[in-house]
mmCIF file with all atom_site columns, C-alpha atoms in Angstrom:
data_model
loop_
_atom_site.group_PDB
_atom_site.id
_atom_site.type_symbol
_atom_site.label_atom_id
_atom_site.label_alt_id
_atom_site.label_comp_id
_atom_site.label_asym_id
_atom_site.label_entity_id
_atom_site.label_seq_id
_atom_site.pdbx_PDB_ins_code
_atom_site.Cartn_x
_atom_site.Cartn_y
_atom_site.Cartn_z
_atom_site.occupancy
_atom_site.B_iso_or_equiv
_atom_site.pdbx_formal_charge
_atom_site.auth_seq_id
_atom_site.auth_comp_id
_atom_site.auth_asym_id
_atom_site.auth_atom_id
_atom_site.pdbx_PDB_model_num
ATOM 1   C CA . GLN M 1 1   ? -86.009 -36.458 48.942 1.00 88.00 ? 1   GLN M CA 1
ATOM 2   C CA . VAL M 1 2   ? -82.402 -37.016 49.934 1.00 92.00 ? 2   VAL M CA 1
ATOM 3   C CA . ARG M 1 3   ? -80.052 -37.425 46.956 1.00 95.00 ? 3   ARG M CA 1
ATOM 4   C CA . LEU M 1 4   ? -76.388 -38.322 47.052 1.00 96.00 ? 4   LEU M CA 1
ATOM 5   C CA . VAL M 1 5   ? -74.094 -38.353 43.985 1.00 96.00 ? 5   VAL M CA 1
ATOM 6   C CA . GLU M 1 6   ? -70.460 -39.390 44.235 1.00 97.00 ? 6   GLU M CA 1
ATOM 7   C CA . SER M 1 7   ? -67.645 -38.441 41.832 1.00 96.00 ? 7   SER M CA 1
ATOM 8   C CA . GLY M 1 8   ? -63.876 -38.397 41.748 1.00 97.00 ? 8   GLY M CA 1
ATOM 9   C CA . GLY M 1 9   ? -63.047 -42.082 41.552 1.00 96.00 ? 9   GLY M CA 1
ATOM 10  C CA . GLY M 1 10  ? -60.495 -43.465 39.181 1.00 97.00 ? 10  GLY M CA 1
ATOM 11  C CA . SER M 1 11  ? -57.277 -45.332 38.881 1.00 98.00 ? 11  SER M CA 1
ATOM 12  C CA . VAL M 1 12  ? -54.099 -44.422 40.730 1.00 98.00 ? 12  VAL M CA 1
ATOM 13  C CA . GLN M 1 13  ? -50.787 -46.049 41.615 1.00 98.00 ? 13  GLN M CA 1
ATOM 14  C CA . ALA M 1 14  ? -49.957 -47.130 45.123 1.00 98.00 ? 14  ALA M CA 1
ATOM 15  C CA . GLY M 1 15  ? -48.829 -44.244 47.267 1.00 98.00 ? 15  GLY M CA 1
ATOM 16  C CA . GLY M 1 16  ? -50.909 -41.751 45.281 1.00 98.00 ? 16  GLY M CA 1
ATOM 17  C CA . SER M 1 17  ? -53.903 -39.669 46.261 1.00 98.00 ? 17  SER M CA 1
ATOM 18  C CA . LEU M 1 18  ? -57.505 -39.180 45.208 1.00 98.00 ? 18  LEU M CA 1
ATOM 19  C CA . ARG M 1 19  ? -60.264 -36.927 46.454 1.00 98.00 ? 19  ARG M CA 1
ATOM 20  C CA . LEU M 1 20  ? -63.838 -38.197 46.290 1.00 98.00 ? 20  LEU M CA 1
ATOM 21  C CA . SER M 1 21  ? -66.793 -35.771 46.321 1.00 97.00 ? 21  SER M CA 1
ATOM 22  C CA . CYS M 1 22  ? -70.381 -36.362 47.191 1.00 96.00 ? 22  CYS M CA 1
ATOM 23  C CA . ALA M 1 23  ? -73.067 -33.852 46.256 1.00 95.00 ? 23  ALA M CA 1
ATOM 24  C CA . ALA M 1 24  ? -75.792 -34.112 48.891 1.00 90.00 ? 24  ALA M CA 1
ATOM 25  C CA . SER M 1 25  ? -79.200 -32.511 48.716 1.00 89.00 ? 25  SER M CA 1
ATOM 26  C CA . GLY M 1 26  ? -82.713 -32.765 49.905 1.00 89.00 ? 26  GLY M CA 1
ATOM 27  C CA . TYR M 1 27  ? -82.187 -33.174 53.670 1.00 83.00 ? 27  TYR M CA 1
ATOM 28  C CA . THR M 1 28  ? -83.519 -30.802 56.295 1.00 83.00 ? 28  THR M CA 1
ATOM 29  C CA . TRP M 1 29  ? -82.378 -32.499 59.516 1.00 84.00 ? 29  TRP M CA 1
ATOM 30  C CA . SER M 1 30  ? -81.150 -30.324 62.320 1.00 82.00 ? 30  SER M CA 1
ATOM 31  C CA . SER M 1 31  ? -78.506 -32.932 63.170 1.00 84.00 ? 31  SER M CA 1
ATOM 32  C CA . TYR M 1 32  ? -77.231 -35.693 60.924 1.00 86.00 ? 32  TYR M CA 1
ATOM 33  C CA . CYS M 1 33  ? -74.456 -38.076 59.977 1.00 92.00 ? 33  CYS M CA 1
ATOM 34  C CA . LEU M 1 34  ? -72.580 -38.201 56.682 1.00 93.00 ? 34  LEU M CA 1
ATOM 35  C CA . ALA M 1 35  ? -70.285 -41.105 55.925 1.00 96.00 ? 35  ALA M CA 1
ATOM 36  C CA . TRP M 1 36  ? -68.189 -42.900 53.390 1.00 98.00 ? 36  TRP M CA 1
ATOM 37  C CA . PHE M 1 37  ? -68.284 -46.640 52.884 1.00 98.00 ? 37  PHE M CA 1
ATOM 38  C CA . ARG M 1 38  ? -66.562 -49.000 50.537 1.00 98.00 ? 38  ARG M CA 1
ATOM 39  C CA . GLN M 1 39  ? -67.256 -52.450 49.231 1.00 98.00 ? 39  GLN M CA 1
ATOM 40  C CA . VAL M 1 40  ? -65.480 -55.108 47.206 1.00 97.00 ? 40  VAL M CA 1
ATOM 41  C CA . PRO M 1 41  ? -67.270 -58.030 45.615 1.00 94.00 ? 41  PRO M CA 1
ATOM 42  C CA . GLU M 1 42  ? -68.430 -60.739 47.980 1.00 94.00 ? 42  GLU M CA 1
ATOM 43  C CA . LYS M 1 43  ? -67.548 -58.683 51.080 1.00 95.00 ? 43  LYS M CA 1
ATOM 44  C CA . GLU M 1 44  ? -69.692 -56.626 53.394 1.00 95.00 ? 44  GLU M CA 1
ATOM 45  C CA . ARG M 1 45  ? -69.823 -52.874 52.980 1.00 97.00 ? 45  ARG M CA 1
ATOM 46  C CA . GLU M 1 46  ? -67.242 -51.255 55.245 1.00 97.00 ? 46  GLU M CA 1
ATOM 47  C CA . GLY M 1 47  ? -67.823 -47.924 56.971 1.00 97.00 ? 47  GLY M CA 1
ATOM 48  C CA . ILE M 1 48  ? -64.539 -46.022 56.756 1.00 98.00 ? 48  ILE M CA 1
ATOM 49  C CA . ALA M 1 49  ? -65.224 -42.410 57.729 1.00 97.00 ? 49  ALA M CA 1
ATOM 50  C CA . ALA M 1 50  ? -68.065 -40.454 59.265 1.00 95.00 ? 50  ALA M CA 1
ATOM 51  C CA . ILE M 1 51  ? -68.824 -36.923 60.312 1.00 91.00 ? 51  ILE M CA 1
ATOM 52  C CA . SER M 1 52  ? -71.515 -35.658 62.669 1.00 88.00 ? 52  SER M CA 1
ATOM 53  C CA . LYS M 1 53  ? -73.091 -32.309 61.828 1.00 79.00 ? 53  LYS M CA 1
ATOM 54  C CA . LEU M 1 54  ? -75.372 -29.716 63.330 1.00 71.00 ? 54  LEU M CA 1
ATOM 55  C CA . ALA M 1 55  ? -77.167 -27.835 60.591 1.00 65.00 ? 55  ALA M CA 1
ATOM 56  C CA . GLN M 1 56  ? -77.150 -24.559 62.494 1.00 58.00 ? 56  GLN M CA 1
ATOM 57  C CA . TYR M 1 57  ? -73.384 -24.841 62.896 1.00 56.00 ? 57  TYR M CA 1
ATOM 58  C CA . SER M 1 58  ? -72.696 -26.203 59.444 1.00 55.00 ? 58  SER M CA 1
ATOM 59  C CA . SER M 1 59  ? -69.793 -23.832 58.973 1.00 53.00 ? 59  SER M CA 1
ATOM 60  C CA . THR M 1 60  ? -67.859 -25.636 61.694 1.00 55.00 ? 60  THR M CA 1
ATOM 61  C CA . GLY M 1 61  ? -66.105 -28.969 61.328 1.00 55.00 ? 61  GLY M CA 1
ATOM 62  C CA . GLY M 1 62  ? -68.123 -31.524 63.234 1.00 76.00 ? 62  GLY M CA 1
ATOM 63  C CA . ASN M 1 63  ? -66.706 -34.595 64.910 1.00 86.00 ? 63  ASN M CA 1
ATOM 64  C CA . THR M 1 64  ? -64.999 -37.107 62.590 1.00 92.00 ? 64  THR M CA 1
ATOM 65  C CA . TYR M 1 65  ? -64.404 -40.859 62.954 1.00 94.00 ? 65  TYR M CA 1
ATOM 66  C CA . TYR M 1 66  ? -62.362 -43.307 60.998 1.00 96.00 ? 66  TYR M CA 1
ATOM 67  C CA . ALA M 1 67  ? -62.013 -47.011 60.633 1.00 96.00 ? 67  ALA M CA 1
ATOM 68  C CA . PRO M 1 68  ? -58.596 -48.249 61.731 1.00 96.00 ? 68  PRO M CA 1
ATOM 69  C CA . SER M 1 69  ? -57.850 -49.350 58.139 1.00 96.00 ? 69  SER M CA 1
ATOM 70  C CA . VAL M 1 70  ? -57.851 -45.726 56.923 1.00 97.00 ? 70  VAL M CA 1
ATOM 71  C CA . GLN M 1 71  ? -56.995 -43.765 60.066 1.00 97.00 ? 71  GLN M CA 1
ATOM 72  C CA . GLY M 1 72  ? -54.181 -41.270 59.348 1.00 97.00 ? 72  GLY M CA 1
ATOM 73  C CA . ARG M 1 73  ? -54.484 -41.617 55.589 1.00 98.00 ? 73  ARG M CA 1
ATOM 74  C CA . PHE M 1 74  ? -58.071 -40.571 54.772 1.00 98.00 ? 74  PHE M CA 1
ATOM 75  C CA . THR M 1 75  ? -59.873 -37.328 55.761 1.00 96.00 ? 75  THR M CA 1
ATOM 76  C CA . ILE M 1 76  ? -63.599 -36.690 55.616 1.00 94.00 ? 76  ILE M CA 1
ATOM 77  C CA . SER M 1 77  ? -64.790 -33.122 55.423 1.00 91.00 ? 77  SER M CA 1
ATOM 78  C CA . GLN M 1 78  ? -67.613 -30.954 54.288 1.00 85.00 ? 78  GLN M CA 1
ATOM 79  C CA . ASP M 1 79  ? -67.073 -27.967 52.061 1.00 80.00 ? 79  ASP M CA 1
ATOM 80  C CA . ASN M 1 80  ? -67.299 -24.842 54.196 1.00 70.00 ? 80  ASN M CA 1
ATOM 81  C CA . ALA M 1 81  ? -68.668 -22.660 51.422 1.00 72.00 ? 81  ALA M CA 1
ATOM 82  C CA . ASN M 1 82  ? -70.932 -25.220 49.946 1.00 68.00 ? 82  ASN M CA 1
ATOM 83  C CA . LYS M 1 83  ? -72.417 -27.262 52.725 1.00 70.00 ? 83  LYS M CA 1
ATOM 84  C CA . THR M 1 84  ? -73.879 -29.731 50.324 1.00 83.00 ? 84  THR M CA 1
ATOM 85  C CA . ILE M 1 85  ? -70.500 -31.171 49.260 1.00 91.00 ? 85  ILE M CA 1
ATOM 86  C CA . LEU M 1 86  ? -68.861 -33.985 51.240 1.00 93.00 ? 86  LEU M CA 1
ATOM 87  C CA . TYR M 1 87  ? -65.254 -34.932 50.547 1.00 95.00 ? 87  TYR M CA 1
ATOM 88  C CA . LEU M 1 88  ? -63.018 -37.916 51.194 1.00 98.00 ? 88  LEU M CA 1
ATOM 89  C CA . GLN M 1 89  ? -59.339 -37.062 50.753 1.00 98.00 ? 89  GLN M CA 1
ATOM 90  C CA . MET M 1 90  ? -57.418 -40.320 50.330 1.00 98.00 ? 90  MET M CA 1
ATOM 91  C CA . ASN M 1 91  ? -53.620 -40.260 50.648 1.00 98.00 ? 91  ASN M CA 1
ATOM 92  C CA . SER M 1 92  ? -50.979 -43.003 50.637 1.00 98.00 ? 92  SER M CA 1
ATOM 93  C CA . LEU M 1 93  ? -53.355 -45.273 48.777 1.00 98.00 ? 93  LEU M CA 1
ATOM 94  C CA . LYS M 1 94  ? -52.723 -49.049 48.843 1.00 98.00 ? 94  LYS M CA 1
ATOM 95  C CA . PRO M 1 95  ? -53.942 -51.752 46.472 1.00 97.00 ? 95  PRO M CA 1
ATOM 96  C CA . GLU M 1 96  ? -56.252 -53.043 49.240 1.00 97.00 ? 96  GLU M CA 1
ATOM 97  C CA . ASP M 1 97  ? -58.063 -49.664 49.107 1.00 98.00 ? 97  ASP M CA 1
ATOM 98  C CA . SER M 1 98  ? -59.454 -50.658 45.712 1.00 98.00 ? 98  SER M CA 1
ATOM 99  C CA . ALA M 1 99  ? -63.230 -50.805 46.014 1.00 98.00 ? 99  ALA M CA 1
ATOM 100 C CA . MET M 1 100 ? -66.521 -49.170 45.122 1.00 98.00 ? 100 MET M CA 1
ATOM 101 C CA . TYR M 1 101 ? -66.910 -46.137 47.364 1.00 98.00 ? 101 TYR M CA 1
ATOM 102 C CA . TYR M 1 102 ? -70.272 -44.857 48.543 1.00 98.00 ? 102 TYR M CA 1
ATOM 103 C CA . CYS M 1 103 ? -71.428 -41.805 50.458 1.00 97.00 ? 103 CYS M CA 1
ATOM 104 C CA . ALA M 1 104 ? -74.308 -42.147 52.849 1.00 97.00 ? 104 ALA M CA 1
ATOM 105 C CA . ALA M 1 105 ? -76.474 -40.018 55.088 1.00 94.00 ? 105 ALA M CA 1
ATOM 106 C CA . ASN M 1 106 ? -78.809 -40.410 57.973 1.00 92.00 ? 106 ASN M CA 1
ATOM 107 C CA . GLY M 1 107 ? -80.786 -38.148 60.280 1.00 88.00 ? 107 GLY M CA 1
ATOM 108 C CA . PRO M 1 108 ? -81.965 -36.704 62.461 1.00 87.00 ? 108 PRO M CA 1
ATOM 109 C CA . GLY M 1 109 ? -79.469 -37.480 65.201 1.00 82.00 ? 109 GLY M CA 1
ATOM 110 C CA . TRP M 1 110 ? -75.961 -38.866 65.452 1.00 80.00 ? 110 TRP M CA 1
ATOM 111 C CA . GLY M 1 111 ? -76.765 -42.415 66.368 1.00 81.00 ? 111 GLY M CA 1
ATOM 112 C CA . TYR M 1 112 ? -74.257 -43.942 63.964 1.00 86.00 ? 112 TYR M CA 1
ATOM 113 C CA . CYS M 1 113 ? -71.489 -41.386 63.711 1.00 88.00 ? 113 CYS M CA 1
ATOM 114 C CA . GLN M 1 114 ? -70.158 -41.250 67.283 1.00 87.00 ? 114 GLN M CA 1
ATOM 115 C CA . SER M 1 115 ? -67.357 -43.785 67.069 1.00 89.00 ? 115 SER M CA 1
ATOM 116 C CA . ASN M 1 116 ? -65.058 -45.511 64.604 1.00 90.00 ? 116 ASN M CA 1
ATOM 117 C CA . TYR M 1 117 ? -67.643 -48.250 64.282 1.00 92.00 ? 117 TYR M CA 1
ATOM 118 C CA . ILE M 1 118 ? -69.702 -47.066 61.277 1.00 94.00 ? 118 ILE M CA 1
ATOM 119 C CA . PRO M 1 119 ? -72.397 -49.678 60.428 1.00 94.00 ? 119 PRO M CA 1
ATOM 120 C CA . SER M 1 120 ? -74.148 -49.669 57.089 1.00 95.00 ? 120 SER M CA 1
ATOM 121 C CA . TYR M 1 121 ? -77.462 -50.430 58.781 1.00 94.00 ? 121 TYR M CA 1
ATOM 122 C CA . GLY M 1 122 ? -77.299 -47.006 60.404 1.00 93.00 ? 122 GLY M CA 1
ATOM 123 C CA . TYR M 1 123 ? -77.669 -45.175 57.106 1.00 95.00 ? 123 TYR M CA 1
ATOM 124 C CA . ASN M 1 124 ? -80.824 -44.940 55.081 1.00 93.00 ? 124 ASN M CA 1
ATOM 125 C CA . PHE M 1 125 ? -79.670 -42.875 52.089 1.00 96.00 ? 125 PHE M CA 1
ATOM 126 C CA . TRP M 1 126 ? -76.966 -43.874 49.667 1.00 97.00 ? 126 TRP M CA 1
ATOM 127 C CA . GLY M 1 127 ? -75.271 -42.706 46.518 1.00 97.00 ? 127 GLY M CA 1
ATOM 128 C CA . GLN M 1 128 ? -74.655 -44.890 43.487 1.00 97.00 ? 128 GLN M CA 1
ATOM 129 C CA . GLY M 1 129 ? -70.954 -45.293 44.167 1.00 97.00 ? 129 GLY M CA 1
ATOM 130 C CA . THR M 1 130 ? -67.673 -44.446 42.465 1.00 98.00 ? 130 THR M CA 1
ATOM 131 C CA . GLN M 1 131 ? -64.943 -46.909 41.686 1.00 98.00 ? 131 GLN M CA 1
ATOM 132 C CA . VAL M 1 132 ? -61.420 -46.529 43.029 1.00 98.00 ? 132 VAL M CA 1
ATOM 133 C CA . THR M 1 133 ? -58.624 -48.791 41.700 1.00 98.00 ? 133 THR M CA 1
ATOM 134 C CA . VAL M 1 134 ? -55.112 -48.708 43.192 1.00 98.00 ? 134 VAL M CA 1
ATOM 135 C CA . SER M 1 135 ? -52.407 -50.513 41.257 1.00 97.00 ? 135 SER M CA 1
ATOM 136 C CA . SER M 1 136 ? -49.157 -51.768 42.785 1.00 94.00 ? 136 SER M CA 1
#
């Protein structure tokens, strides 16, 4: 059973940084997508970053994709030593980045992590979320 657990959220002032982590376990796909989404109340969940991975080459980076709203400020990566940890490094945070952040996974295949369009319907497995609040 695929399990995803986020951590690292919190409160930060505008211009600051946070790093979110997602402990992922239970998947055995040979190829897969990992992604970060965010959601504010009464709005749709927004896909902001995704990475495509090949299990046999898990020590290498994989292709990454970002929504325009976070391009150049956020970085998605997977821990090279511990392949089960997914990160989202968030720099130059803005108040509009405040949201509940979720990690998500899907496999096998890269159907929904091959462009900067990262739809929530393309992901079947979700974490419980971690709150990020950015104050001005």
